[in-house]
Amino acid sequence: MGIDYTITPVPNPTNQNALQSTEQICKNCSVNLLEQAHLRGCPSFLFAGIKEEKPSLTASHLLNKRLDLIKQGKYAEISFSFKALTKITKALYPGTVTLFCGAPGSCKSLFLLQQLNHWHDIAVPACILAIEGDMEHHMMRALAQRTLTTGLTEIEWIDANYEEAAKILEDCEIFTDEFAQTIHLPDKKLFNLDTTVAWVIEMAQDGKRIIVIDPVTKIPNGAAQGWTAEANFINQMEEVATKYGISIILVTHPKNGLALKPSMESLAGSAAYSRFSHTILWLEAHDEITGNVQLATGPDRVTYNRTLHTLKARNGNGQGVADAFNFSIEGLLMTECGPITKK
């Protein structure tokens, strides 16, 4: 949205060149002319005669439009399948980028696959760029979660129970064909940060509300190098999320793949990832712990084997909250126990 300016400079021959230069760079710029003058070292009194015309869309108009979109359900938060996590993070507001970290073996990919199942069920358009594994690998896991049949991920079980496996595939044919459309595999020959940005834009233009990249740490740099490439990438992700009103989830790892203590400083890659994301979640796997949690019905003691740490929650009030989960080998599913309390 451009803003037209009528410029009536106050005469001052000693600063005439500076004035003309500043006027020129601001002709097609929506930035306030006085700010441009300050940046170029021009005294503000030179611009006492500037008349700024109001833009056609005022701030109040934009805010009223936002209210209307919310009322119409066109600007809405999307839920996880876990109520407490949704409430404390508000990670899936429109225009957001979430980092989802976990060490190898924490089951973060299964966690997100479970959420893709959930978004499929509530008719939220979502997709994932699955950088590791083939289509059969991901679909067998999705069906295992869908039918609570972990054996679908095991060659030995399928060999011994072929007829049962074939019957599951037959019964789930419609779901299989629909869900497979949410899974995208990269072209490894052309795959880098630049082509990933192009893919995200394409998915956003196609109407996807949630876009997952798993894992972002395995994407080769494009034209830029090192930290610069990653900083450019996260900035572009934020811009795309804002422009299209979508939510982007970037899966990442601890530095060097180590089982480090959950913290923003321990995230792999550029510091720009943590600086410019809206939400940062860290899934930690551990032996069973019995502790206190806050259930919807009140405080209780439970046993859990996963902790999901909310390291950052720009839109929610859950920063610093740890959420207890249980991962079950039966169905490869997570169950939320509730936020962990000290007493």
Coordinates of C-alpha atoms in Angstrom, one line a residue:
M1 CA 0.0 0.0 0.0
G2 CA 1.8 3.1 -1.2
I3 CA 1.4 6.6 0.3
D4 CA 1.6 9.8 -1.9
Y5 CA 3.5 12.8 -0.5
T6 CA 3.2 16.5 -1.5
I7 CA 6.6 18.0 -0.8
T8 CA 7.0 21.7 -0.2
P9 CA 10.6 22.1 1.0
V10 CA 11.7 25.0 3.1
P11 CA 14.5 26.8 1.1
N12 CA 18.0 26.2 2.4
P13 CA 20.6 26.3 -0.3
T14 CA 23.3 24.6 1.8
N15 CA 21.2 21.5 2.1
Q16 CA 19.5 21.5 -1.3
N17 CA 21.4 18.4 -2.6
A18 CA 20.6 16.4 0.4
L19 CA 16.9 17.4 0.2
Q20 CA 16.7 16.4 -3.5
S21 CA 18.4 13.1 -2.8
T22 CA 16.0 12.3 0.0
E23 CA 13.0 13.4 -2.0
Q24 CA 14.0 11.0 -4.8
I25 CA 14.4 7.9 -2.7
C26 CA 11.0 8.5 -1.0
K27 CA 8.9 9.0 -4.1
N28 CA 7.7 5.4 -4.2
C29 CA 8.3 4.5 -0.6
S30 CA 5.7 3.8 2.1
V31 CA 8.1 4.7 4.9
N32 CA 7.6 8.1 6.5
L33 CA 9.7 10.7 4.7
L34 CA 11.0 12.2 8.0
E35 CA 12.4 8.8 9.0
Q36 CA 14.2 8.7 5.6
A37 CA 15.6 12.2 6.1
H38 CA 16.9 11.2 9.5
L39 CA 18.6 8.2 8.1
R40 CA 20.4 10.3 5.5
G41 CA 21.5 12.9 8.1
C42 CA 19.3 15.7 6.9
P43 CA 18.0 18.2 9.5
S44 CA 14.3 17.7 10.2
F45 CA 13.5 21.5 9.8
L46 CA 14.1 21.0 6.1
F47 CA 10.8 19.1 5.9
A48 CA 8.5 21.4 7.8
G49 CA 6.4 21.8 4.7
I50 CA 5.7 18.1 4.1
K51 CA 2.1 17.2 3.8
E52 CA 1.4 13.5 4.2
E53 CA -1.8 12.1 2.7
K54 CA -3.7 9.4 4.6
P55 CA -3.7 5.9 3.2
S56 CA -6.9 4.6 1.8
L57 CA -7.1 1.8 4.5
T58 CA -6.8 3.1 8.0
A59 CA -5.7 1.1 11.0
S60 CA -9.2 1.0 12.4
H61 CA -10.5 -0.4 9.0
L62 CA -7.9 -3.2 9.1
L63 CA -8.7 -4.1 12.7
N64 CA -12.5 -4.2 11.9
K65 CA -11.7 -6.4 9.0
R66 CA -9.7 -8.7 11.3
L67 CA -12.7 -8.9 13.7
D68 CA -15.0 -9.8 10.9
L69 CA -12.7 -12.5 9.7
I70 CA -12.5 -14.0 13.2
K71 CA -16.3 -13.9 13.5
Q72 CA -16.7 -15.6 10.2
G73 CA -14.2 -18.3 11.2
K74 CA -11.8 -17.3 8.4
Y75 CA -9.1 -16.2 10.8
A76 CA -8.9 -19.0 13.4
E77 CA -6.6 -20.9 15.7
I78 CA -6.1 -24.5 14.8
S79 CA -6.0 -27.1 17.6
F80 CA -3.6 -29.9 18.3
S81 CA -5.2 -33.1 19.4
F82 CA -4.0 -32.2 22.9
K83 CA -6.1 -29.6 24.7
A84 CA -3.5 -28.4 27.2
L85 CA -0.8 -28.0 24.6
T86 CA -3.2 -26.0 22.4
K87 CA -4.2 -23.7 25.3
I88 CA -0.7 -22.9 26.7
T89 CA 1.1 -22.4 23.3
K90 CA -1.5 -21.1 20.9
A91 CA 1.1 -22.2 18.4
L92 CA -1.2 -22.6 15.5
Y93 CA -2.5 -19.0 15.2
P94 CA -2.5 -17.7 11.6
G95 CA 0.9 -16.3 10.5
T96 CA 3.1 -18.4 12.9
V97 CA 6.3 -20.4 12.7
T98 CA 6.9 -23.2 15.3
L99 CA 10.2 -25.0 15.9
F100 CA 9.7 -28.6 17.1
C101 CA 12.8 -30.1 18.5
G102 CA 13.7 -33.6 19.8
A103 CA 16.7 -35.9 19.9
P104 CA 16.7 -39.0 17.8
G105 CA 14.3 -41.5 19.3
S106 CA 12.1 -39.0 21.0
C107 CA 9.3 -39.9 18.5
K108 CA 8.8 -36.3 17.3
S109 CA 8.0 -37.5 13.7
L110 CA 5.3 -39.9 15.1
F111 CA 4.0 -37.1 17.2
L112 CA 3.5 -34.9 14.2
L113 CA 2.1 -37.8 12.1
Q114 CA -0.5 -38.2 14.8
Q115 CA -1.3 -34.5 14.4
L116 CA -1.6 -34.8 10.7
N117 CA -4.1 -37.6 11.3
H118 CA -6.0 -35.2 13.7
W119 CA -6.0 -32.3 11.2
H120 CA -7.2 -34.7 8.5
D121 CA -10.2 -35.7 10.7
I122 CA -11.2 -32.0 11.4
A123 CA -10.8 -31.1 7.8
V124 CA -7.8 -28.7 8.2
P125 CA -5.7 -28.7 5.0
A126 CA -2.2 -29.7 6.0
C127 CA 0.9 -31.2 4.4
I128 CA 4.4 -32.4 5.3
L129 CA 7.6 -32.3 3.4
A130 CA 9.0 -35.7 4.7
I131 CA 12.7 -35.5 4.0
E132 CA 13.5 -38.9 5.5
G133 CA 11.9 -42.1 4.4
D134 CA 9.8 -43.1 1.5
M135 CA 6.0 -42.9 1.0
E136 CA 5.4 -46.5 2.1
H137 CA 7.3 -45.9 5.3
H138 CA 5.2 -42.9 6.2
M139 CA 1.9 -44.4 5.2
M140 CA 2.4 -47.7 7.1
R141 CA 3.1 -45.6 10.2
A142 CA 0.0 -43.5 9.6
L143 CA -2.1 -46.7 9.2
A144 CA -0.6 -48.2 12.3
Q145 CA -1.7 -45.2 14.3
R146 CA -5.1 -45.1 12.6
T147 CA -5.9 -48.8 13.3
L148 CA -3.8 -49.2 16.5
T149 CA -1.8 -51.9 14.7
T150 CA 1.9 -51.4 15.3
G151 CA 2.7 -54.6 13.4
L152 CA 2.1 -52.8 10.1
T153 CA 5.5 -51.2 10.7
E154 CA 7.2 -54.6 11.1
I155 CA 8.2 -56.9 8.3
E156 CA 8.1 -60.0 10.5
W157 CA 4.5 -59.2 11.7
I158 CA 3.2 -58.6 8.1
D159 CA 4.8 -61.8 6.9
A160 CA 3.2 -63.8 9.7
N161 CA -0.2 -61.9 9.5
Y162 CA -0.5 -61.2 5.8
E163 CA -4.2 -61.7 5.5
E164 CA -4.9 -59.3 8.5
A165 CA -2.6 -56.7 7.0
A166 CA -4.3 -57.0 3.6
K167 CA -7.7 -56.6 5.2
I168 CA -6.6 -53.4 7.0
L169 CA -5.4 -51.9 3.7
E170 CA -8.7 -52.8 2.0
D171 CA -10.8 -51.3 4.8
C172 CA -8.7 -48.1 4.9
E173 CA -8.3 -47.6 1.2
I174 CA -10.2 -44.3 1.1
F175 CA -8.2 -42.9 4.0
T176 CA -4.9 -44.1 2.5
D177 CA -5.5 -42.4 -0.8
E178 CA -6.6 -39.2 0.9
F179 CA -3.9 -39.1 3.6
A180 CA -1.1 -39.8 1.1
Q181 CA -1.9 -36.5 -0.6
T182 CA -0.6 -34.7 2.6
I183 CA 2.8 -36.3 2.3
H184 CA 5.4 -34.8 -0.1
L185 CA 8.8 -36.1 -0.8
P186 CA 11.6 -33.9 -2.0
D187 CA 13.4 -34.2 -5.3
K188 CA 16.9 -34.9 -3.8
K189 CA 18.6 -33.7 -7.0
L190 CA 17.1 -30.2 -6.8
F191 CA 16.6 -30.0 -3.0
N192 CA 17.9 -27.0 -1.0
L193 CA 16.6 -24.1 1.1
D194 CA 15.7 -22.1 -1.9
T195 CA 13.6 -24.8 -3.5
T196 CA 12.0 -25.6 -0.1
V197 CA 10.8 -21.9 0.1
A198 CA 9.3 -22.2 -3.3
W199 CA 7.5 -25.4 -2.3
V200 CA 6.1 -23.8 0.9
I201 CA 4.8 -20.9 -1.2
E202 CA 3.2 -23.3 -3.6
M203 CA 1.5 -25.2 -0.8
A204 CA 0.3 -22.0 0.8
Q205 CA -1.2 -20.8 -2.5
D206 CA -2.8 -24.2 -2.8
G207 CA -4.7 -23.5 0.4
K208 CA -2.7 -25.5 3.0
R209 CA -3.3 -24.1 6.4
I210 CA -0.5 -26.0 8.2
I211 CA 2.8 -26.9 6.6
V212 CA 5.3 -29.2 8.2
I213 CA 9.0 -29.7 7.2
D214 CA 10.7 -32.7 8.8
P215 CA 13.5 -32.2 9.4
V216 CA 14.7 -28.7 8.5
T217 CA 18.2 -29.6 9.6
K218 CA 18.7 -31.9 6.7
I219 CA 18.0 -29.3 4.0
P220 CA 21.1 -28.3 2.0
N221 CA 21.9 -24.6 1.8
G222 CA 21.0 -22.8 -1.4
A223 CA 22.9 -19.9 -3.0
A224 CA 23.8 -18.4 0.4
Q225 CA 26.1 -20.1 2.8
G226 CA 26.0 -21.2 6.5
W227 CA 24.2 -19.0 9.0
T228 CA 23.3 -16.5 6.3
A229 CA 21.3 -19.1 4.4
E230 CA 19.4 -20.3 7.5
A231 CA 18.7 -16.7 8.6
N232 CA 17.3 -15.9 5.2
F233 CA 15.3 -19.1 5.3
I234 CA 13.6 -18.5 8.6
N235 CA 12.8 -14.9 7.6
Q236 CA 11.2 -16.1 4.4
M237 CA 9.2 -18.7 6.4
E238 CA 7.9 -15.9 8.6
E239 CA 7.0 -13.7 5.7
V240 CA 5.1 -16.5 3.9
A241 CA 3.2 -17.5 7.1
T242 CA 2.1 -13.9 7.6
K243 CA 1.2 -13.2 4.0
Y244 CA -1.0 -16.3 3.7
G245 CA -2.2 -16.6 7.3
I246 CA -0.8 -20.1 7.7
S247 CA 1.2 -22.0 10.4
I248 CA 4.6 -23.5 9.5
I249 CA 6.2 -26.2 11.7
L250 CA 9.9 -26.8 11.3
V251 CA 11.3 -30.0 12.8
T252 CA 14.8 -29.6 14.2
H253 CA 17.4 -31.4 16.4
P254 CA 19.7 -30.5 19.3
K255 CA 23.1 -29.3 18.4
N256 CA 25.2 -32.2 16.9
G257 CA 22.3 -34.6 17.6
L258 CA 23.3 -34.8 21.3
A259 CA 20.8 -35.4 24.1
L260 CA 21.3 -31.9 25.5
K261 CA 19.2 -30.1 28.2
P262 CA 16.2 -28.5 26.5
S263 CA 17.0 -24.9 25.9
M264 CA 17.0 -22.4 23.0
E265 CA 20.8 -22.3 23.1
S266 CA 20.9 -26.1 22.5
L267 CA 19.0 -25.9 19.2
A268 CA 20.8 -26.9 16.0
G269 CA 21.5 -24.3 13.4
S270 CA 21.4 -20.5 13.3
A271 CA 20.3 -18.5 16.3
A272 CA 17.8 -16.9 13.9
Y273 CA 15.6 -20.0 14.1
S274 CA 14.9 -19.4 17.8
R275 CA 14.9 -15.6 17.5
F276 CA 12.3 -15.3 14.7
S277 CA 10.0 -18.3 15.5
H278 CA 6.8 -17.8 17.5
T279 CA 6.8 -21.0 19.4
I280 CA 9.5 -23.5 20.3
L281 CA 8.7 -27.0 21.6
W282 CA 11.2 -29.6 22.7
L283 CA 10.1 -33.3 23.1
E284 CA 12.2 -35.1 25.6
A285 CA 12.2 -38.9 25.9
H286 CA 13.1 -40.5 29.3
D287 CA 12.4 -43.4 31.6
E288 CA 9.1 -43.4 33.3
I289 CA 8.6 -40.7 35.9
T290 CA 5.8 -40.5 38.5
G291 CA 4.9 -36.9 39.3
N292 CA 2.3 -34.3 39.7
V293 CA 0.3 -32.9 36.8
Q294 CA -2.7 -30.5 36.4
L295 CA -5.5 -32.4 34.9
A296 CA -8.7 -30.7 33.6
T297 CA -10.4 -32.2 36.7
G298 CA -7.7 -31.0 39.1
P299 CA -4.2 -32.0 40.3
D300 CA -3.2 -35.7 40.2
R301 CA -0.2 -38.0 40.1
V302 CA 0.6 -39.8 36.9
T303 CA 3.4 -41.8 35.3
Y304 CA 4.8 -40.5 32.0
N305 CA 7.7 -41.2 29.7
R306 CA 7.8 -38.1 27.5
T307 CA 8.0 -34.4 28.5
L308 CA 7.2 -31.6 26.0
H309 CA 8.9 -28.4 27.0
T310 CA 7.5 -25.1 25.8
L311 CA 10.6 -23.0 25.5
K312 CA 8.9 -20.1 23.8
A313 CA 5.2 -19.1 23.3
R314 CA 4.8 -15.7 21.8
N315 CA 1.0 -16.0 21.5
G316 CA 0.3 -18.1 24.6
N317 CA 1.2 -17.9 28.3
G318 CA 2.9 -21.3 28.5
Q319 CA 6.5 -20.4 28.1
G320 CA 8.5 -22.5 30.6
V321 CA 5.7 -25.0 31.0
A322 CA 6.5 -28.7 30.8
D323 CA 3.6 -31.0 29.5
A324 CA 3.6 -34.7 30.5
F325 CA 3.0 -37.3 27.8
N326 CA 3.0 -41.0 27.5
F327 CA 4.1 -42.7 24.3
S328 CA 2.6 -46.2 23.7
I329 CA 4.2 -48.7 21.4
E330 CA 0.6 -50.0 20.8
G331 CA -0.5 -47.8 18.0
L332 CA 2.6 -45.5 18.2
L333 CA 0.5 -42.8 19.8
M334 CA 1.1 -40.0 22.3
T335 CA -1.4 -39.4 25.2
E336 CA -1.3 -36.1 27.0
C337 CA -1.3 -36.3 30.8
G338 CA -1.2 -32.5 31.5
P339 CA 1.1 -29.7 32.6
I340 CA 3.6 -30.8 35.2
T341 CA 3.4 -29.1 38.6
K342 CA 5.9 -29.0 41.4
K343 CA 3.4 -30.1 44.1

